[in-house]
Short mmCIF file of C-alpha atoms and ligand atoms in Angstrom, two decimals:
data_model
loop_
_atom_site.label_atom_id
_atom_site.label_comp_id
_atom_site.label_asym_id
_atom_site.label_seq_id
_atom_site.Cartn_x
_atom_site.Cartn_y
_atom_site.Cartn_z
CA MET A 14 9.09 18.07 28.47
CA ASN A 15 12.21 19.07 28.02
CA LEU A 16 15.77 18.09 26.70
CA PRO A 17 17.57 15.30 29.65
CA PRO A 18 19.99 18.11 31.09
CA ASP A 19 22.89 15.76 30.53
CA GLY A 20 21.77 13.40 27.85
CA LYS A 21 21.15 9.56 28.88
CA SER A 22 23.79 6.91 28.27
CA ARG A 23 23.73 4.54 25.60
CA ASP A 24 22.45 1.69 27.77
CA GLN A 25 19.59 3.53 29.33
CA VAL A 26 18.38 5.03 25.98
CA ASN A 27 18.41 1.20 24.19
CA ALA A 28 17.03 -0.22 27.21
CA GLU A 29 14.12 2.49 26.79
CA LEU A 30 13.99 1.93 23.59
CA ASP A 31 13.56 -2.00 23.94
CA ASP A 32 10.85 -1.64 26.87
CA ALA A 33 8.99 0.64 24.16
CA LEU A 34 9.21 -1.63 21.41
CA THR A 35 8.34 -4.51 23.06
CA LYS A 36 5.17 -3.00 23.82
CA ASP A 37 4.18 -3.14 19.79
CA ALA A 38 2.10 -5.90 18.02
CA ASP A 39 3.21 -9.52 17.61
CA TRP A 40 4.40 -8.47 13.90
CA MET A 41 7.10 -11.35 13.25
CA GLY A 42 4.67 -13.87 14.67
CA GLY A 43 1.89 -12.71 12.21
CA ARG A 44 -0.31 -11.50 14.89
CA ILE A 45 -1.29 -8.73 12.98
CA TRP A 46 -2.62 -8.85 9.45
CA SER A 47 -1.25 -5.49 7.86
CA LEU A 48 1.81 -2.58 8.13
CA VAL A 49 4.77 -5.19 8.11
CA TYR A 50 5.99 -7.14 5.34
CA TYR A 51 8.27 -9.61 7.17
CA ALA A 52 10.57 -12.27 4.76
CA GLY A 53 12.33 -13.98 7.60
CA ASP A 54 15.42 -13.01 10.04
CA ASP A 55 17.96 -13.02 6.96
CA VAL A 56 16.58 -10.66 4.74
CA ALA A 57 16.12 -8.43 7.49
CA ALA A 58 20.23 -8.65 8.28
CA VAL A 59 20.32 -7.68 4.80
CA LEU A 60 17.94 -4.58 5.33
CA ARG A 61 20.24 -3.79 8.54
CA ASP A 62 22.85 -3.81 7.10
CA ALA A 63 22.38 -1.66 3.96
CA TYR A 64 20.03 0.87 6.39
CA SER A 65 23.04 1.79 8.43
CA LYS A 66 25.57 1.73 5.60
CA ALA A 67 24.16 4.56 4.22
CA ILE A 68 22.52 6.06 7.41
CA PHE A 69 23.68 8.99 6.90
CA THR A 70 23.71 9.61 2.94
CA ASN A 71 20.97 11.84 1.66
CA GLY A 72 19.06 11.74 -2.05
CA LEU A 73 18.81 14.67 -2.43
CA GLY A 74 22.14 15.32 -3.34
CA PRO A 75 23.02 12.86 -6.51
CA ASP A 76 26.27 14.34 -6.69
CA ALA A 77 27.51 14.23 -3.96
CA PHE A 78 26.51 10.12 -3.72
CA LYS A 79 26.99 8.47 -6.81
CA SER A 80 26.28 5.60 -4.60
CA LEU A 81 22.14 6.31 -4.01
CA LYS A 82 22.08 7.45 -7.76
CA LYS A 83 23.47 4.27 -8.90
CA PHE A 84 20.93 2.31 -6.40
CA GLU A 85 17.96 4.66 -7.36
CA SER A 86 18.61 3.95 -11.14
CA GLU A 87 19.43 0.22 -10.44
CA VAL A 88 15.92 -0.27 -8.72
CA VAL A 89 13.77 1.58 -10.80
CA ALA A 90 15.49 -0.74 -14.03
CA MET A 91 14.82 -3.84 -12.05
CA THR A 92 11.37 -2.85 -11.25
CA ALA A 93 10.62 -1.66 -14.66
CA SER A 94 11.20 -4.73 -16.38
CA LEU A 95 9.12 -6.71 -13.49
CA LEU A 96 6.33 -4.76 -14.38
CA GLY A 97 6.74 -5.75 -18.38
CA GLU A 98 8.41 -2.88 -19.91
CA PRO A 99 12.55 -2.85 -19.63
CA GLU A 100 12.10 0.69 -20.93
CA ALA A 101 10.24 2.52 -18.03
CA ILE A 102 11.64 5.48 -16.24
CA GLY A 103 10.68 6.62 -12.89
CA ASN A 104 11.91 7.31 -9.69
CA MET A 105 11.94 6.05 -6.46
CA THR A 106 9.42 7.87 -3.42
CA SER A 107 9.32 7.40 0.25
CA GLY A 108 6.06 4.95 0.16
CA GLY A 109 3.01 4.47 -1.72
CA THR A 110 1.05 7.83 -1.10
CA GLU A 111 3.86 9.72 -2.04
CA SER A 112 4.57 7.40 -5.62
CA ILE A 113 0.33 8.11 -6.06
CA LEU A 114 0.89 11.89 -5.15
CA MET A 115 3.48 11.95 -8.30
CA ALA A 116 0.82 10.03 -10.81
CA VAL A 117 -1.45 12.58 -9.59
CA LYS A 118 0.14 15.41 -10.35
CA THR A 119 2.00 14.37 -13.31
CA ALA A 120 -1.42 14.10 -15.10
CA ARG A 121 -2.87 17.15 -13.31
CA ASP A 122 0.09 19.36 -15.02
CA ARG A 123 0.27 17.20 -18.27
CA ALA A 124 -3.77 17.84 -18.82
CA ARG A 125 -2.72 21.65 -17.93
CA GLU A 126 -0.07 21.79 -20.01
CA GLU A 127 -1.31 19.67 -23.26
CA LYS A 128 -4.77 20.62 -23.18
CA GLY A 129 -5.37 23.78 -20.87
CA ILE A 130 -7.26 21.81 -18.56
CA SER A 131 -7.54 24.08 -15.14
CA GLU A 132 -10.67 22.58 -13.60
CA PRO A 133 -8.98 18.51 -13.42
CA GLU A 134 -11.33 15.72 -12.06
CA MET A 135 -9.80 11.98 -12.31
CA VAL A 136 -11.96 8.65 -12.36
CA LEU A 137 -11.17 5.96 -10.04
CA PRO A 138 -12.76 2.95 -8.21
CA VAL A 139 -14.33 3.51 -5.11
CA SER A 140 -12.27 0.93 -3.47
CA ALA A 141 -8.83 2.78 -4.82
CA HIS A 142 -6.68 4.04 -1.69
CA PRO A 143 -7.75 6.66 0.23
CA ALA A 144 -3.92 8.12 -1.08
CA PHE A 145 -5.88 9.04 -4.28
CA ASP A 146 -8.06 11.14 -2.22
CA LYS A 147 -5.18 12.79 -0.77
CA SER A 148 -3.58 13.63 -3.72
CA ALA A 149 -7.67 15.49 -4.61
CA GLN A 150 -7.85 17.20 -1.43
CA TYR A 151 -3.73 18.60 -1.74
CA LEU A 152 -3.91 18.74 -5.50
CA GLY A 153 -6.82 20.11 -6.34
CA VAL A 154 -8.11 17.69 -8.55
CA LYS A 155 -11.52 16.41 -8.23
CA ALA A 156 -12.14 12.37 -7.61
CA ILE A 157 -15.09 11.14 -8.71
CA HIS A 158 -15.19 7.01 -7.53
CA ALA A 159 -17.15 4.47 -9.83
CA PRO A 160 -19.02 1.63 -8.02
CA LEU A 161 -17.97 -1.99 -7.91
CA GLY A 162 -19.52 -4.83 -9.68
CA ASP A 163 -20.71 -7.84 -7.98
CA ASP A 164 -17.62 -9.41 -8.22
CA LEU A 165 -15.95 -5.84 -6.59
CA ARG A 166 -13.94 -5.14 -9.65
CA VAL A 167 -14.69 -1.77 -10.41
CA ASP A 168 -17.78 -1.01 -12.84
CA VAL A 169 -16.10 0.58 -16.16
CA SER A 170 -18.78 1.55 -17.81
CA ALA A 171 -19.80 3.30 -15.10
CA MET A 172 -15.65 4.75 -15.14
CA GLN A 173 -16.88 5.68 -18.74
CA GLU A 174 -20.16 7.56 -18.23
CA ALA A 175 -18.35 9.40 -15.36
CA ILE A 176 -15.70 10.57 -17.71
CA THR A 177 -15.86 14.40 -18.91
CA PRO A 178 -13.52 17.37 -21.15
CA ASN A 179 -12.12 17.73 -17.59
CA THR A 180 -10.70 14.31 -17.09
CA VAL A 181 -6.64 14.05 -16.52
CA LEU A 182 -6.55 10.34 -14.83
CA MET A 183 -8.35 6.90 -14.83
CA VAL A 184 -7.16 4.73 -11.93
CA GLY A 185 -7.21 1.26 -11.20
CA SER A 186 -5.31 -1.29 -8.97
CA ALA A 187 -3.86 -4.49 -8.74
CA PRO A 188 -5.48 -5.53 -6.72
CA ASN A 189 -7.44 -3.44 -4.37
CA PHE A 190 -6.25 -3.35 -0.88
CA PRO A 191 -10.25 -3.68 0.44
CA PHE A 192 -10.60 -7.27 -1.27
CA GLY A 193 -7.65 -8.22 -3.31
CA THR A 194 -9.23 -8.06 -6.41
CA ILE A 195 -7.70 -6.67 -9.79
CA ASP A 196 -9.50 -4.51 -11.29
CA PRO A 197 -10.49 -5.01 -15.06
CA ILE A 198 -7.11 -2.64 -16.48
CA PRO A 199 -7.45 -3.33 -20.00
CA GLU A 200 -10.88 -2.14 -20.59
CA ILE A 201 -9.97 0.65 -18.32
CA ALA A 202 -6.52 1.59 -19.70
CA ALA A 203 -8.85 1.15 -23.25
CA ALA A 204 -11.50 4.00 -22.16
CA ALA A 205 -8.26 5.81 -21.15
CA SER A 206 -6.28 6.13 -23.84
CA GLU A 207 -9.21 6.62 -26.62
CA ARG A 208 -9.35 9.83 -25.13
CA ASP A 209 -5.57 10.37 -24.50
CA ILE A 210 -6.15 10.35 -21.15
CA PRO A 211 -3.28 8.19 -18.70
CA CYS A 212 -4.16 5.09 -17.07
CA HIS A 213 -2.35 4.81 -13.74
CA VAL A 214 -2.59 1.28 -12.31
CA ASP A 215 -1.91 1.23 -8.34
CA ALA A 216 0.26 -1.92 -8.13
CA CYS A 217 1.71 -0.50 -4.59
CA VAL A 218 0.93 -3.76 -3.09
CA GLY A 219 0.54 -5.93 -5.96
CA GLY A 220 4.12 -4.46 -8.25
CA PHE A 221 6.37 -7.25 -6.23
CA LEU A 222 4.20 -9.93 -5.95
CA LEU A 223 2.11 -10.64 -9.16
CA PRO A 224 4.88 -11.14 -11.54
CA PHE A 225 5.84 -13.82 -9.22
CA TRP A 226 2.45 -15.16 -8.74
CA GLU A 227 2.44 -15.37 -12.74
CA ARG A 228 5.89 -17.16 -13.00
CA LEU A 229 4.95 -19.44 -10.67
CA GLY A 230 2.62 -20.64 -13.20
CA HIS A 231 -0.89 -19.05 -11.73
CA GLU A 232 -3.04 -17.25 -14.08
CA VAL A 233 -3.20 -13.36 -13.44
CA ARG A 234 -5.73 -10.95 -14.54
CA PRO A 235 -3.69 -8.66 -17.20
CA TRP A 236 -2.40 -5.29 -15.10
CA ASP A 237 0.99 -4.07 -15.91
CA PHE A 238 3.11 -2.21 -18.94
CA ARG A 239 2.69 -5.60 -21.17
CA VAL A 240 -1.28 -3.59 -21.07
CA PRO A 241 -2.02 -1.05 -24.05
CA GLY A 242 -2.77 2.34 -22.26
CA VAL A 243 -0.97 1.97 -18.87
CA SER A 244 0.94 4.72 -18.74
CA SER A 245 2.08 4.63 -15.17
CA ILE A 246 2.79 2.41 -12.71
CA SER A 247 3.18 2.89 -8.82
CA ALA A 248 4.78 -0.44 -6.90
CA ASP A 249 6.01 -0.47 -3.58
CA CYS A 250 9.56 -1.73 -2.27
CA HIS A 251 8.15 -1.53 0.91
CA LYS A 252 5.69 -3.97 0.77
CA TYR A 253 5.97 -7.38 -0.98
CA GLY A 254 9.74 -5.88 -2.10
CA TYR A 255 10.43 -6.64 1.92
CA ALA A 256 12.52 -3.59 1.59
CA ALA A 257 12.77 -1.45 4.95
CA ARG A 258 9.69 1.26 5.44
CA GLY A 259 10.08 4.48 3.20
CA ALA A 260 10.53 2.82 -0.90
CA SER A 261 8.36 2.55 -3.42
CA THR A 262 8.63 3.28 -7.49
CA ILE A 263 6.58 5.29 -8.99
CA MET A 264 6.88 4.84 -12.87
CA TYR A 265 5.79 6.01 -16.77
CA ARG A 266 6.31 4.48 -19.83
CA ASP A 267 6.41 7.77 -21.47
CA PRO A 268 9.78 9.86 -20.42
CA ALA A 269 7.46 12.63 -21.36
CA TYR A 270 4.79 12.00 -18.80
CA ARG A 271 7.97 12.45 -16.09
CA ARG A 272 8.92 15.71 -16.92
CA TYR A 273 5.64 16.75 -15.28
CA GLN A 274 6.92 15.02 -11.91
CA PHE A 275 9.54 17.15 -11.46
CA PHE A 276 9.94 20.60 -9.38
CA ALA A 277 12.35 23.36 -10.07
CA VAL A 278 13.03 27.23 -9.00
CA THR A 279 15.67 29.04 -10.56
CA ASP A 280 15.93 31.84 -8.62
CA TRP A 281 16.32 30.99 -4.93
CA PRO A 282 19.75 32.70 -3.40
CA GLY A 283 20.62 29.56 -2.37
CA GLY A 284 21.29 28.62 -6.27
CA LEU A 285 19.33 25.95 -8.77
CA TYR A 286 16.97 23.76 -6.98
CA GLY A 287 14.87 20.81 -8.54
CA SER A 288 13.89 17.96 -6.56
CA PRO A 289 12.18 14.75 -8.69
CA THR A 290 9.26 13.88 -6.16
CA MET A 291 8.18 15.26 -3.25
CA THR A 292 10.49 15.11 -0.34
CA GLY A 293 13.53 17.41 -0.33
CA SER A 294 16.27 15.56 1.49
CA ARG A 295 15.71 11.74 1.05
CA PRO A 296 16.93 8.97 3.33
CA GLY A 297 19.34 7.30 1.72
CA GLY A 298 19.11 4.03 3.83
CA ALA A 299 15.83 3.31 3.03
CA ILE A 300 17.03 3.58 -0.39
CA ALA A 301 20.51 1.39 -0.41
CA ALA A 302 18.10 -0.98 1.87
CA ALA A 303 15.87 -2.04 -1.21
CA TRP A 304 18.93 -2.14 -3.96
CA ALA A 305 20.13 -4.63 -1.31
CA CYS A 306 16.96 -6.21 -0.76
CA MET A 307 16.16 -7.05 -4.59
CA ASN A 308 19.89 -7.91 -5.28
CA TYR A 309 20.01 -10.66 -2.02
CA LEU A 310 16.70 -11.62 -2.95
CA GLY A 311 17.34 -12.09 -6.88
CA GLU A 312 14.35 -13.90 -8.58
CA ALA A 313 14.80 -17.39 -6.59
CA GLY A 314 14.06 -15.72 -3.44
CA TYR A 315 11.18 -13.58 -4.61
CA LEU A 316 9.96 -16.75 -5.84
CA ARG A 317 11.23 -18.59 -3.25
CA LEU A 318 8.37 -16.15 -1.42
CA ALA A 319 5.64 -16.07 -3.20
CA GLU A 320 5.59 -19.45 -3.03
CA LYS A 321 5.05 -19.43 0.27
CA ILE A 322 2.83 -16.84 0.46
CA VAL A 323 0.55 -19.25 -1.89
CA GLY A 324 0.49 -22.07 0.18
CA ALA A 325 -0.91 -19.80 3.67
CA THR A 326 -3.25 -17.75 1.32
CA LYS A 327 -4.80 -21.24 0.33
CA GLY A 328 -4.65 -23.04 3.70
CA LEU A 329 -6.58 -19.86 5.05
CA GLN A 330 -8.74 -19.71 2.19
CA ASP A 331 -9.70 -23.07 2.46
CA GLY A 332 -10.02 -23.15 6.32
CA ILE A 333 -12.32 -20.25 6.52
CA ARG A 334 -14.18 -21.26 3.85
CA ALA A 335 -15.06 -24.85 5.39
CA THR A 336 -16.02 -22.47 8.90
CA PRO A 337 -19.75 -22.31 8.96
CA GLY A 338 -21.00 -18.51 8.97
CA LEU A 339 -17.74 -16.97 7.62
CA LYS A 340 -16.99 -15.93 4.13
CA ILE A 341 -14.94 -14.90 1.39
CA LEU A 342 -15.79 -11.97 -0.13
CA GLY A 343 -15.08 -11.97 -3.81
CA GLU A 344 -12.96 -13.79 -5.56
CA PRO A 345 -9.88 -12.24 -4.54
CA ASP A 346 -6.33 -12.47 -7.08
CA VAL A 347 -3.58 -12.67 -4.56
CA SER A 348 -3.17 -12.82 -0.42
CA LEU A 349 -5.29 -9.76 0.22
CA PHE A 350 -8.92 -10.89 0.98
CA ALA A 351 -11.92 -10.11 3.46
CA VAL A 352 -13.91 -11.91 5.82
CA GLY A 353 -17.64 -11.16 5.96
CA SER A 354 -20.53 -12.99 7.56
CA ASP A 355 -24.55 -13.23 6.51
CA GLU A 356 -24.85 -14.65 10.28
CA PHE A 357 -23.12 -13.09 13.20
CA ASP A 358 -21.97 -9.48 13.41
CA ILE A 359 -18.14 -9.59 11.83
CA TYR A 360 -16.85 -6.95 14.65
CA VAL A 361 -17.95 -9.47 17.19
CA LEU A 362 -15.75 -11.97 15.72
CA SER A 363 -13.25 -9.20 15.64
CA GLU A 364 -13.56 -9.04 19.26
CA ALA A 365 -13.39 -12.59 20.07
CA LEU A 366 -10.28 -12.80 17.94
CA GLY A 367 -8.38 -9.99 19.56
CA ALA A 368 -9.19 -11.63 22.87
CA ARG A 369 -7.23 -14.33 21.70
CA GLY A 370 -4.74 -12.21 20.54
CA TRP A 371 -4.83 -12.17 16.52
CA PHE A 372 -5.74 -8.61 15.06
CA PRO A 373 -7.43 -8.53 11.26
CA ASP A 374 -7.66 -5.12 10.74
CA ARG A 375 -11.38 -4.36 10.44
CA GLN A 376 -13.49 -2.97 7.24
CA GLN A 377 -16.77 -1.24 6.51
CA LEU A 378 -19.19 -0.93 3.32
CA PRO A 379 -19.36 -4.14 4.08
CA PRO A 380 -18.63 -5.28 7.11
CA SER A 381 -15.72 -7.06 7.09
CA LEU A 382 -12.51 -8.61 8.18
CA HIS A 383 -9.30 -7.82 6.30
CA PHE A 384 -6.13 -10.43 5.74
CA MET A 385 -2.89 -9.83 3.91
CA VAL A 386 -0.52 -12.96 3.91
CA THR A 387 3.23 -12.04 3.85
CA PRO A 388 6.02 -15.24 4.78
CA ALA A 389 5.53 -14.89 8.59
CA HIS A 390 1.67 -16.24 8.56
CA ALA A 391 2.87 -19.61 6.85
CA ALA A 392 4.02 -20.54 10.38
CA ILE A 393 0.86 -20.09 11.82
CA VAL A 394 -2.04 -21.49 9.65
CA ASP A 395 -2.88 -23.94 11.34
CA GLU A 396 -2.54 -22.47 14.70
CA PHE A 397 -4.40 -19.52 13.71
CA LEU A 398 -7.35 -21.37 12.31
CA THR A 399 -7.94 -23.73 15.15
CA THR A 400 -8.53 -20.10 17.21
CA LEU A 401 -10.84 -18.73 14.17
CA ARG A 402 -13.26 -21.69 14.53
CA GLU A 403 -13.12 -21.84 18.43
CA ALA A 404 -13.95 -17.98 18.28
CA VAL A 405 -16.93 -18.25 15.56
CA ALA A 406 -18.18 -21.13 17.33
CA ASP A 407 -18.33 -18.81 20.64
CA VAL A 408 -19.63 -15.83 18.81
CA ARG A 409 -22.22 -18.11 16.76
CA GLU A 410 -23.52 -19.42 20.38
CA LYS A 411 -23.62 -16.34 22.05
CA GLY A 412 -23.99 -13.79 19.21
CA GLY A 413 -24.08 -9.68 20.39
CA LYS A 414 -23.51 -6.61 18.83
CA SER A 415 -20.45 -5.34 18.34
CA THR A 416 -19.59 -2.75 20.90
CA GLY A 417 -17.54 -0.84 18.45
CA ALA A 418 -13.61 0.14 18.98
CA GLY A 419 -10.97 2.24 17.05
CA VAL A 420 -11.79 4.18 14.44
CA TYR A 421 -13.62 1.55 12.32
CA GLY A 422 -16.39 0.75 15.17
CA SER A 423 -16.84 4.28 15.85
CA VAL A 424 -18.06 4.53 11.95
CA VAL A 425 -20.32 2.01 12.12
CA GLY A 426 -23.89 2.42 12.65
CA MET A 427 -23.23 6.57 11.45
CA SER A 428 -25.01 7.74 8.30
CA ASP A 429 -23.94 11.07 8.29
CA ARG A 430 -20.54 11.20 6.44
CA GLY A 431 -19.45 14.81 7.81
CA MET A 432 -19.87 13.49 11.12
CA VAL A 433 -17.97 10.13 10.37
CA ARG A 434 -15.23 12.47 9.17
CA ASN A 435 -15.58 14.67 12.05
CA VAL A 436 -15.39 11.29 14.40
CA ILE A 437 -11.94 10.55 12.59
CA MET A 438 -10.46 13.83 13.16
CA ASP A 439 -11.08 13.59 16.62
CA PHE A 440 -9.76 10.45 17.11
CA ILE A 441 -6.43 11.30 15.33
CA ASP A 442 -6.73 14.26 18.00
CA GLY A 443 -7.18 12.18 20.41
CA LEU A 444 -4.36 10.22 19.68
CA THR A 445 -1.56 13.37 18.89
CA ARG A 446 -2.77 14.32 22.72
CA GLU A 447 -2.43 11.05 23.70
CA ARG A 448 1.38 11.11 22.63
CA GLU A 449 1.79 14.62 24.03
CA GLU A 450 0.77 13.87 27.56
CA ALA A 451 2.63 10.38 27.38
CA LYS A 452 6.01 11.97 27.45
C1 PLP B 592 -0.18 0.16 0.91
C2 PLP B 592 -1.00 1.08 -0.42
C3 PLP B 592 -1.16 2.36 -0.91
C4 PLP B 592 -0.09 3.89 0.14
O1 PLP B 592 0.95 2.96 0.52
P1 PLP B 592 2.03 3.36 1.75
O2 PLP B 592 3.51 2.78 1.59
O3 PLP B 592 0.58 2.72 2.83
O4 PLP B 592 2.08 5.26 1.44
C5 PLP B 592 -1.36 2.67 -2.16
N1 PLP B 592 -2.28 1.22 -2.85
C6 PLP B 592 -2.60 0.35 -1.88
C7 PLP B 592 -3.26 -0.60 -3.00
C8 PLP B 592 -1.94 -0.18 -1.07
O5 PLP B 592 -1.51 -1.62 -0.55
#
C-alpha cells in the first residue's frame, strides 16, 4: 500500500474513519466487559475538549510546556491523597504496563545499587497482571509466582518461602484482574519490609475505585499507603479514573526510591537528556485529559459513579447467583469477577452469549467468564440477566463442548505450555498479517 497520491478530502477521511469505527464492539452499550471504562457523555465531552486543546503538546519538554508540568504534578498530587499518603511522589505514564515496568526497574536498580544484587528476583501472585512477567522478561528479573489460597487471594506463606537473598520486590494486587480479589496486602508488606524488600501494590484497576467504595461506607480490605511497608502503587487514570487512554500513575512513598526510576545521559551530542519514564515524547493530550477529568468529576463525581457501579455489580452478581448452574468464583472485593460452572462447559455459554451479542472475556485456570462492571453497565443489568438466563437454559438443555475460538479457546486442552506460547505467538503473527493484508 502506498500513500494516496493526492491525499483524500477531510470529509472522505472522516467517512472512512466512521465506517471503520462503527465495526468495533458496542462498548458504549455495555456489550463488552473489559477495555473501555465509559463514564457518560458529559465526561466524554470534557475529555475531548482537553485532549484536543493539548493535542500538540509534548511531555518530553516540561520547560516548553509548563501546562503539562502543572497538569502532571496536580494529577500526581491528587492521586497521592487518594492513595492514603498525600506526601507520596510519582509520575504519570502511558498506562498500567508502563507504571509496572517502572516499579520493577526501580526495585531492580535499588537492589543493585544498595545491596549489590546482580541476579534479581521478584515474588508475585499467579493472579498478578502479565505486565509483571513482561517487565521480568524486558528487565532481566526472575519472576517467582506464588499460588492462591482457596479464597483466590495469594498464599502469603508460599510467597515468604519463595524469598531468597536475591529478592528485590514483592507484589500484591488490589484487586487482581481475573477474580477481583484483593491480596492480603498487610501480610505481604510486613514480610517484605522485615527484609528491607520493597512491596508494590498493583492498583491499576482499583486505585481510582477503592477509595470511593470505602467512602460510600463499604468495608475495603487494607491495600494503600496507609498499610506500613507498601512502598509503591500503580493506579490507572484511564481505568476507573475515566480518563482518555494513555494515562496512569506510578507512586512512591519514599522519594529516594524514585531516583532509581529516572534515566539520564550526559554525553549525547544532542545535549543532556533526562527522562523519568519509559517513553521519550509523551502525548500531552492524555495528560491534560486526565487532569481535566479529575477536576470535572471531583469527589462528588467519582462517588456518584462508584455508587452506580456498586448497584450494577450487586444486581449482576445477585442475578448470576440465582441462575442455576452458575457460580461466582471466590468473594470478589469490587466490580470485577469471574463466573464458572460445575455443571456445563462455561465456554459453551460464552458462545451462546456471543451469538446473542454479549461478550464477556474468557479466562482459564480455571475456565470462567470475566466481568468488569462500569457505569455503562448500569443501564443493561436487567437486559443482560434476561439474556443470560435464556442462554444458560439453552446450554443446560443442549450441552455440548466448546469449539474454542480466539486465544483462550485454542489454549484450552493443551498441556504443553511451550506449545501454548507458540499458539499465542502464531495468533499475534496472524493478526499482524491480517492487518497488513487489510491495507
Ligand atoms: C489493566 C491492568 C494492568 C495493566 O494496565 P494497562 O493500562 O492495560 O497497561 C495492570 N494490572 C491490573 C490489575 C490491571 O487491571
